[in-house]
Amino acid sequence: MPKKEAARRQSSINAQPRIHQRAAEIQAYGTVSHALPLDLEEPTRLEMTEQLNLLLADTMTLRDLYKKSHWQVAGPTFYQLHLLFDKHYDEQVEIVDVIAERIQLLGGVSLAMAADVAETTRIERPPRGREEVPVQISRLLDAHQMIIGHCRKLAERASDLGDDGTNDMVVSDVLRAKELQVWFLSENLVEMPLVHAQDPGIRQAS
Ligand SMILES: [Fe+2]
């Protein structure tokens, strides 16, 4: 190797990591700049990614509401609710990933950071402190109801625009999972005697 070339390589190869780097974004939020060969027009991908980011922000907020509930729950049903809330938290984590990756594959940019999610979500902000179990569950159910309503409209719109992949994802991965979670939550708000039946006389008479 010539001396000059050896000196040049010596100066460009360095064991020092190049830390503290910053640069301009490679894609702005709210755009669908890179088009994969999906046979979906840009206006469709733009509308779908915008709607999916709303769904993402709400699902990320619901995910965090589950963890808050998991940590802060109190009372005689502590153990079962502590476990149920964490199971549903794990399920939201999976749903969040599916939604975010759908946004990226459609050419969009997924929301990711808590501050951006907080500015975007439509779910009511809970207090920092602890709340009673019925309030915790009601908050979770309200959040689910809002997301489910959005899912139904979004699935229909995706179908109208010919975006079958988004329609299928919204129905199969988001809507159906949330319907099941609503059932598991709602049954905890049924007034039910634990030891004595409410009207033992009816049973004795039959
Ligand atoms: Fe835990």
mmCIF file of N, CA and C and ligand atoms in Angstrom, residues 67 70-71 82 86, ligand 1:
data_model
loop_
_atom_site.group_PDB
_atom_site.id
_atom_site.type_symbol
_atom_site.label_atom_id
_atom_site.label_comp_id
_atom_site.label_asym_id
_atom_site.label_seq_id
_atom_site.Cartn_x
_atom_site.Cartn_y
_atom_site.Cartn_z
ATOM 1 N N LYS A 67 -51.184 -0.512 33.473
ATOM 2 C CA LYS A 67 -50.048 -0.678 34.396
ATOM 3 C C LYS A 67 -50.280 0.122 35.667
ATOM 4 N N HIS A 70 -52.637 -1.895 37.652
ATOM 5 C CA HIS A 70 -51.931 -3.074 38.163
ATOM 6 C C HIS A 70 -51.134 -2.726 39.420
ATOM 7 N N TRP A 71 -50.476 -1.588 39.403
ATOM 8 C CA TRP A 71 -49.653 -1.198 40.551
ATOM 9 C C TRP A 71 -50.502 -0.688 41.713
ATOM 10 N N HIS A 82 -54.896 -7.573 40.098
ATOM 11 C CA HIS A 82 -53.465 -7.308 39.851
ATOM 12 C C HIS A 82 -52.991 -8.140 38.657
ATOM 13 N N ASP A 86 -52.408 -6.861 34.522
ATOM 14 C CA ASP A 86 -51.108 -7.063 33.876
ATOM 15 C C ASP A 86 -51.233 -7.893 32.603
HETATM 16 FE FE FE B 1 -45.959 -6.279 38.095
#
